[in-house]
JSON list of C-alpha atoms in Angstrom, two decimals:
[
{"chain": "A", "resi": 1, "resn": "MET", "atom": "CA", "xyz": [-9.86, -68.46, 150.75]},
{"chain": "A", "resi": 2, "resn": "ALA", "atom": "CA", "xyz": [-11.87, -66.07, 148.61]},
{"chain": "A", "resi": 3, "resn": "VAL", "atom": "CA", "xyz": [-14.96, -66.98, 146.69]},
{"chain": "A", "resi": 4, "resn": "ILE", "atom": "CA", "xyz": [-14.29, -67.11, 142.98]},
{"chain": "A", "resi": 5, "resn": "THR", "atom": "CA", "xyz": [-16.95, -65.55, 140.80]},
{"chain": "A", "resi": 6, "resn": "SER", "atom": "CA", "xyz": [-16.94, -65.33, 137.06]},
{"chain": "A", "resi": 7, "resn": "LEU", "atom": "CA", "xyz": [-16.91, -62.11, 135.12]},
{"chain": "A", "resi": 8, "resn": "ALA", "atom": "CA", "xyz": [-20.17, -63.06, 133.40]},
{"chain": "A", "resi": 9, "resn": "GLU", "atom": "CA", "xyz": [-21.97, -63.33, 136.74]},
{"chain": "A", "resi": 10, "resn": "LYS", "atom": "CA", "xyz": [-20.68, -59.94, 137.87]},
{"chain": "A", "resi": 11, "resn": "ARG", "atom": "CA", "xyz": [-21.65, -58.37, 134.55]},
{"chain": "A", "resi": 12, "resn": "GLN", "atom": "CA", "xyz": [-25.16, -59.85, 134.79]},
{"chain": "A", "resi": 13, "resn": "GLU", "atom": "CA", "xyz": [-25.59, -58.61, 138.37]},
{"chain": "A", "resi": 14, "resn": "LYS", "atom": "CA", "xyz": [-24.50, -55.13, 137.34]},
{"chain": "A", "resi": 15, "resn": "GLN", "atom": "CA", "xyz": [-26.89, -55.15, 134.37]},
{"chain": "A", "resi": 16, "resn": "LEU", "atom": "CA", "xyz": [-29.82, -56.25, 136.55]},
{"chain": "A", "resi": 17, "resn": "ARG", "atom": "CA", "xyz": [-29.04, -53.57, 139.13]},
{"chain": "A", "resi": 18, "resn": "TYR", "atom": "CA", "xyz": [-28.93, -50.93, 136.38]},
{"chain": "A", "resi": 19, "resn": "GLU", "atom": "CA", "xyz": [-32.23, -52.12, 134.90]},
{"chain": "A", "resi": 20, "resn": "ARG", "atom": "CA", "xyz": [-33.93, -52.04, 138.30]},
{"chain": "A", "resi": 21, "resn": "ASN", "atom": "CA", "xyz": [-32.74, -48.48, 138.84]},
{"chain": "A", "resi": 22, "resn": "MET", "atom": "CA", "xyz": [-33.98, -47.45, 135.40]},
{"chain": "A", "resi": 23, "resn": "LEU", "atom": "CA", "xyz": [-37.39, -49.02, 135.99]},
{"chain": "A", "resi": 24, "resn": "ARG", "atom": "CA", "xyz": [-37.86, -47.02, 139.18]},
{"chain": "A", "resi": 25, "resn": "GLU", "atom": "CA", "xyz": [-38.33, -43.93, 137.02]},
{"chain": "A", "resi": 26, "resn": "LEU", "atom": "CA", "xyz": [-41.12, -45.51, 134.99]},
{"chain": "A", "resi": 27, "resn": "SER", "atom": "CA", "xyz": [-44.76, -45.47, 136.09]},
{"chain": "A", "resi": 28, "resn": "LEU", "atom": "CA", "xyz": [-47.43, -47.98, 135.17]},
{"chain": "A", "resi": 29, "resn": "GLU", "atom": "CA", "xyz": [-49.94, -45.18, 134.56]},
{"chain": "A", "resi": 30, "resn": "LYS", "atom": "CA", "xyz": [-47.67, -43.63, 131.96]},
{"chain": "A", "resi": 31, "resn": "LEU", "atom": "CA", "xyz": [-47.22, -46.98, 130.24]},
{"chain": "A", "resi": 32, "resn": "ARG", "atom": "CA", "xyz": [-50.98, -47.56, 130.09]},
{"chain": "A", "resi": 33, "resn": "ALA", "atom": "CA", "xyz": [-51.62, -44.05, 128.81]},
{"chain": "A", "resi": 34, "resn": "LYS", "atom": "CA", "xyz": [-49.09, -44.51, 126.01]},
{"chain": "A", "resi": 35, "resn": "VAL", "atom": "CA", "xyz": [-50.68, -47.82, 124.99]},
{"chain": "A", "resi": 36, "resn": "LEU", "atom": "CA", "xyz": [-54.06, -46.15, 124.60]},
{"chain": "A", "resi": 37, "resn": "GLU", "atom": "CA", "xyz": [-52.52, -43.12, 122.90]},
{"chain": "A", "resi": 38, "resn": "HIS", "atom": "CA", "xyz": [-50.81, -45.20, 120.21]},
{"chain": "A", "resi": 39, "resn": "PHE", "atom": "CA", "xyz": [-53.38, -47.92, 119.68]},
{"chain": "A", "resi": 40, "resn": "LEU", "atom": "CA", "xyz": [-56.70, -46.19, 120.39]},
{"chain": "A", "resi": 41, "resn": "SER", "atom": "CA", "xyz": [-57.89, -46.47, 116.78]},
{"chain": "A", "resi": 42, "resn": "PHE", "atom": "CA", "xyz": [-57.01, -50.17, 116.82]},
{"chain": "A", "resi": 43, "resn": "TYR", "atom": "CA", "xyz": [-58.98, -50.56, 120.00]},
{"chain": "A", "resi": 44, "resn": "THR", "atom": "CA", "xyz": [-62.08, -48.76, 118.78]},
{"chain": "A", "resi": 45, "resn": "THR", "atom": "CA", "xyz": [-62.09, -50.50, 115.39]},
{"chain": "A", "resi": 46, "resn": "TYR", "atom": "CA", "xyz": [-61.55, -54.06, 116.54]},
{"chain": "A", "resi": 47, "resn": "ARG", "atom": "CA", "xyz": [-62.86, -53.88, 120.10]},
{"chain": "A", "resi": 48, "resn": "VAL", "atom": "CA", "xyz": [-59.84, -55.89, 121.17]},
{"chain": "A", "resi": 49, "resn": "PHE", "atom": "CA", "xyz": [-57.89, -54.70, 124.15]},
{"chain": "A", "resi": 50, "resn": "PRO", "atom": "CA", "xyz": [-58.25, -57.10, 126.99]},
{"chain": "A", "resi": 51, "resn": "SER", "atom": "CA", "xyz": [-55.79, -56.86, 129.79]},
{"chain": "A", "resi": 52, "resn": "VAL", "atom": "CA", "xyz": [-53.62, -59.55, 128.16]},
{"chain": "A", "resi": 53, "resn": "VAL", "atom": "CA", "xyz": [-53.01, -57.38, 125.10]},
{"chain": "A", "resi": 54, "resn": "GLU", "atom": "CA", "xyz": [-52.42, -54.30, 127.21]},
{"chain": "A", "resi": 55, "resn": "GLU", "atom": "CA", "xyz": [-49.90, -56.18, 129.35]},
{"chain": "A", "resi": 56, "resn": "GLY", "atom": "CA", "xyz": [-48.15, -57.48, 126.23]},
{"chain": "A", "resi": 57, "resn": "CYS", "atom": "CA", "xyz": [-47.80, -53.93, 124.92]},
{"chain": "A", "resi": 58, "resn": "ILE", "atom": "CA", "xyz": [-46.49, -52.78, 128.28]},
{"chain": "A", "resi": 59, "resn": "ASP", "atom": "CA", "xyz": [-43.95, -55.63, 128.41]},
{"chain": "A", "resi": 60, "resn": "LEU", "atom": "CA", "xyz": [-42.57, -54.72, 125.01]},
{"chain": "A", "resi": 61, "resn": "ALA", "atom": "CA", "xyz": [-42.49, -51.03, 125.94]},
{"chain": "A", "resi": 62, "resn": "ILE", "atom": "CA", "xyz": [-40.40, -51.90, 128.98]},
{"chain": "A", "resi": 63, "resn": "GLU", "atom": "CA", "xyz": [-38.04, -53.97, 126.82]},
{"chain": "A", "resi": 64, "resn": "ALA", "atom": "CA", "xyz": [-37.65, -51.08, 124.36]},
{"chain": "A", "resi": 65, "resn": "TYR", "atom": "CA", "xyz": [-37.10, -48.64, 127.23]},
{"chain": "A", "resi": 66, "resn": "LEU", "atom": "CA", "xyz": [-34.38, -50.84, 128.72]},
{"chain": "A", "resi": 67, "resn": "LEU", "atom": "CA", "xyz": [-32.78, -51.34, 125.30]},
{"chain": "A", "resi": 68, "resn": "GLY", "atom": "CA", "xyz": [-32.53, -47.58, 124.85]},
{"chain": "A", "resi": 69, "resn": "ALA", "atom": "CA", "xyz": [-31.16, -47.20, 128.37]},
{"chain": "A", "resi": 70, "resn": "ARG", "atom": "CA", "xyz": [-28.54, -49.89, 127.71]},
{"chain": "A", "resi": 71, "resn": "TYR", "atom": "CA", "xyz": [-27.34, -48.08, 124.58]},
{"chain": "A", "resi": 72, "resn": "SER", "atom": "CA", "xyz": [-27.39, -44.66, 126.26]},
{"chain": "A", "resi": 73, "resn": "ARG", "atom": "CA", "xyz": [-23.77, -45.07, 127.26]},
{"chain": "A", "resi": 74, "resn": "PHE", "atom": "CA", "xyz": [-22.80, -44.33, 123.64]},
{"chain": "A", "resi": 75, "resn": "GLY", "atom": "CA", "xyz": [-24.88, -41.15, 123.74]},
{"chain": "A", "resi": 76, "resn": "TYR", "atom": "CA", "xyz": [-23.21, -40.17, 126.98]},
{"chain": "A", "resi": 77, "resn": "TYR", "atom": "CA", "xyz": [-19.84, -40.30, 125.25]},
{"chain": "A", "resi": 78, "resn": "GLY", "atom": "CA", "xyz": [-21.04, -38.00, 122.47]},
{"chain": "A", "resi": 79, "resn": "GLU", "atom": "CA", "xyz": [-22.50, -40.24, 119.78]},
{"chain": "A", "resi": 80, "resn": "GLU", "atom": "CA", "xyz": [-25.69, -39.04, 118.12]},
{"chain": "A", "resi": 81, "resn": "ALA", "atom": "CA", "xyz": [-28.96, -40.84, 118.87]},
{"chain": "A", "resi": 82, "resn": "ASP", "atom": "CA", "xyz": [-29.47, -41.84, 115.22]},
{"chain": "A", "resi": 83, "resn": "SER", "atom": "CA", "xyz": [-26.09, -43.52, 114.95]},
{"chain": "A", "resi": 84, "resn": "VAL", "atom": "CA", "xyz": [-26.62, -45.26, 118.29]},
{"chain": "A", "resi": 85, "resn": "ARG", "atom": "CA", "xyz": [-30.00, -46.44, 117.07]},
{"chain": "A", "resi": 86, "resn": "ARG", "atom": "CA", "xyz": [-28.36, -48.00, 114.03]},
{"chain": "A", "resi": 87, "resn": "ARG", "atom": "CA", "xyz": [-26.27, -50.12, 116.41]},
{"chain": "A", "resi": 88, "resn": "CYS", "atom": "CA", "xyz": [-29.34, -51.83, 117.81]},
{"chain": "A", "resi": 89, "resn": "VAL", "atom": "CA", "xyz": [-31.56, -51.86, 114.73]},
{"chain": "A", "resi": 90, "resn": "GLN", "atom": "CA", "xyz": [-31.92, -55.65, 114.80]},
{"chain": "A", "resi": 91, "resn": "GLU", "atom": "CA", "xyz": [-33.04, -55.78, 118.42]},
{"chain": "A", "resi": 92, "resn": "GLU", "atom": "CA", "xyz": [-35.46, -52.92, 117.89]},
{"chain": "A", "resi": 93, "resn": "LYS", "atom": "CA", "xyz": [-36.88, -54.53, 114.74]},
{"chain": "A", "resi": 94, "resn": "TYR", "atom": "CA", "xyz": [-37.36, -57.74, 116.71]},
{"chain": "A", "resi": 95, "resn": "LEU", "atom": "CA", "xyz": [-39.40, -55.86, 119.31]},
{"chain": "A", "resi": 96, "resn": "VAL", "atom": "CA", "xyz": [-41.49, -54.14, 116.62]},
{"chain": "A", "resi": 97, "resn": "ASP", "atom": "CA", "xyz": [-42.15, -57.43, 114.83]},
{"chain": "A", "resi": 98, "resn": "THR", "atom": "CA", "xyz": [-43.06, -59.14, 118.08]},
{"chain": "A", "resi": 99, "resn": "LEU", "atom": "CA", "xyz": [-45.54, -56.42, 119.00]},
{"chain": "A", "resi": 100, "resn": "PHE", "atom": "CA", "xyz": [-47.02, -56.40, 115.51]},
{"chain": "A", "resi": 101, "resn": "ASP", "atom": "CA", "xyz": [-47.47, -60.18, 115.45]},
{"chain": "A", "resi": 102, "resn": "PHE", "atom": "CA", "xyz": [-48.95, -60.08, 118.94]},
{"chain": "A", "resi": 103, "resn": "LEU", "atom": "CA", "xyz": [-51.53, -57.43, 118.01]},
{"chain": "A", "resi": 104, "resn": "CYS", "atom": "CA", "xyz": [-52.37, -59.12, 114.69]},
{"chain": "A", "resi": 105, "resn": "PHE", "atom": "CA", "xyz": [-52.96, -62.40, 116.48]},
{"chain": "A", "resi": 106, "resn": "TRP", "atom": "CA", "xyz": [-55.23, -60.92, 119.15]},
{"chain": "A", "resi": 107, "resn": "GLY", "atom": "CA", "xyz": [-57.01, -58.64, 116.68]},
{"chain": "A", "resi": 108, "resn": "GLY", "atom": "CA", "xyz": [-57.39, -61.23, 113.93]},
{"chain": "A", "resi": 109, "resn": "ILE", "atom": "CA", "xyz": [-56.05, -58.79, 111.34]},
{"chain": "A", "resi": 110, "resn": "ASP", "atom": "CA", "xyz": [-55.36, -60.05, 107.83]},
{"chain": "A", "resi": 111, "resn": "GLU", "atom": "CA", "xyz": [-56.04, -56.89, 105.81]},
{"chain": "A", "resi": 112, "resn": "ASP", "atom": "CA", "xyz": [-52.99, -55.31, 104.18]},
{"chain": "A", "resi": 113, "resn": "LEU", "atom": "CA", "xyz": [-53.92, -51.67, 104.66]},
{"chain": "A", "resi": 114, "resn": "VAL", "atom": "CA", "xyz": [-54.82, -52.07, 108.32]},
{"chain": "A", "resi": 115, "resn": "SER", "atom": "CA", "xyz": [-51.80, -54.23, 109.05]},
{"chain": "A", "resi": 116, "resn": "GLN", "atom": "CA", "xyz": [-49.48, -51.72, 107.40]},
{"chain": "A", "resi": 117, "resn": "SER", "atom": "CA", "xyz": [-50.80, -48.82, 109.49]},
{"chain": "A", "resi": 118, "resn": "LEU", "atom": "CA", "xyz": [-50.64, -51.02, 112.58]},
{"chain": "A", "resi": 119, "resn": "TYR", "atom": "CA", "xyz": [-47.00, -51.85, 111.80]},
{"chain": "A", "resi": 120, "resn": "TYR", "atom": "CA", "xyz": [-46.18, -48.14, 111.56]},
{"chain": "A", "resi": 121, "resn": "ALA", "atom": "CA", "xyz": [-47.94, -47.57, 114.88]},
{"chain": "A", "resi": 122, "resn": "CYS", "atom": "CA", "xyz": [-45.86, -50.38, 116.42]},
{"chain": "A", "resi": 123, "resn": "GLU", "atom": "CA", "xyz": [-42.65, -48.85, 115.02]},
{"chain": "A", "resi": 124, "resn": "HIS", "atom": "CA", "xyz": [-43.58, -45.46, 116.45]},
{"chain": "A", "resi": 125, "resn": "TYR", "atom": "CA", "xyz": [-44.52, -46.95, 119.82]},
{"chain": "A", "resi": 126, "resn": "ILE", "atom": "CA", "xyz": [-41.32, -48.99, 120.22]},
{"chain": "A", "resi": 127, "resn": "GLY", "atom": "CA", "xyz": [-39.19, -46.16, 118.83]},
{"chain": "A", "resi": 128, "resn": "GLY", "atom": "CA", "xyz": [-40.69, -43.70, 121.28]},
{"chain": "A", "resi": 129, "resn": "TRP", "atom": "CA", "xyz": [-39.96, -45.94, 124.24]},
{"chain": "A", "resi": 130, "resn": "TRP", "atom": "CA", "xyz": [-36.43, -46.60, 122.95]},
{"chain": "A", "resi": 131, "resn": "MET", "atom": "CA", "xyz": [-35.81, -42.85, 122.77]},
{"chain": "A", "resi": 132, "resn": "GLU", "atom": "CA", "xyz": [-37.31, -42.33, 126.23]},
{"chain": "A", "resi": 133, "resn": "GLY", "atom": "CA", "xyz": [-34.97, -44.96, 127.70]},
{"chain": "A", "resi": 134, "resn": "PHE", "atom": "CA", "xyz": [-32.03, -43.52, 125.78]},
{"chain": "A", "resi": 135, "resn": "GLU", "atom": "CA", "xyz": [-32.63, -40.00, 127.08]},
{"chain": "A", "resi": 136, "resn": "ARG", "atom": "CA", "xyz": [-33.28, -41.12, 130.65]},
{"chain": "A", "resi": 137, "resn": "GLY", "atom": "CA", "xyz": [-30.20, -43.36, 130.62]},
{"chain": "A", "resi": 138, "resn": "LYS", "atom": "CA", "xyz": [-28.05, -40.56, 129.27]},
{"chain": "A", "resi": 139, "resn": "LYS", "atom": "CA", "xyz": [-29.39, -38.23, 131.97]},
{"chain": "A", "resi": 140, "resn": "ARG", "atom": "CA", "xyz": [-28.65, -40.81, 134.70]},
{"chain": "A", "resi": 141, "resn": "ARG", "atom": "CA", "xyz": [-25.11, -41.19, 133.42]},
{"chain": "A", "resi": 142, "resn": "ARG", "atom": "CA", "xyz": [-24.59, -37.43, 133.37]},
{"chain": "A", "resi": 143, "resn": "LEU", "atom": "CA", "xyz": [-25.80, -37.23, 136.97]},
{"chain": "A", "resi": 144, "resn": "LYS", "atom": "CA", "xyz": [-23.64, -40.25, 137.91]},
{"chain": "A", "resi": 145, "resn": "LEU", "atom": "CA", "xyz": [-26.70, -42.24, 139.09]},
{"chain": "A", "resi": 146, "resn": "ARG", "atom": "CA", "xyz": [-25.70, -45.50, 137.47]}
]
């Protein structure tokens, strides 16, 4: 008798395998450098960047990278990056809001002007990682490295 497995289990295994392969191309040094590049002014102004905050930023960057990689299949089939991005606007906004709330909590920010510029920095940070994942995923698909 054969072992019966559900389609959901197979789909999840395939997704995890794909994510592991995508993460092999990402380096921790690059992630840390991007955190400092995007949030250096926040760091120097508020003197808040313990390892917990840095790790939180890195976690959300990885999530954005994997989200872009997941949606890269549409780009592989010829859809433009902007239209693909509109497909996952809710998930991306969730990541931006999570990062913003996380940084506001750890930085103790209540000022409107600072929080608005921080929100734009979070949007740019998450958007950049989404695009990086999208491009890398599209490249992997073109090279048949799924």
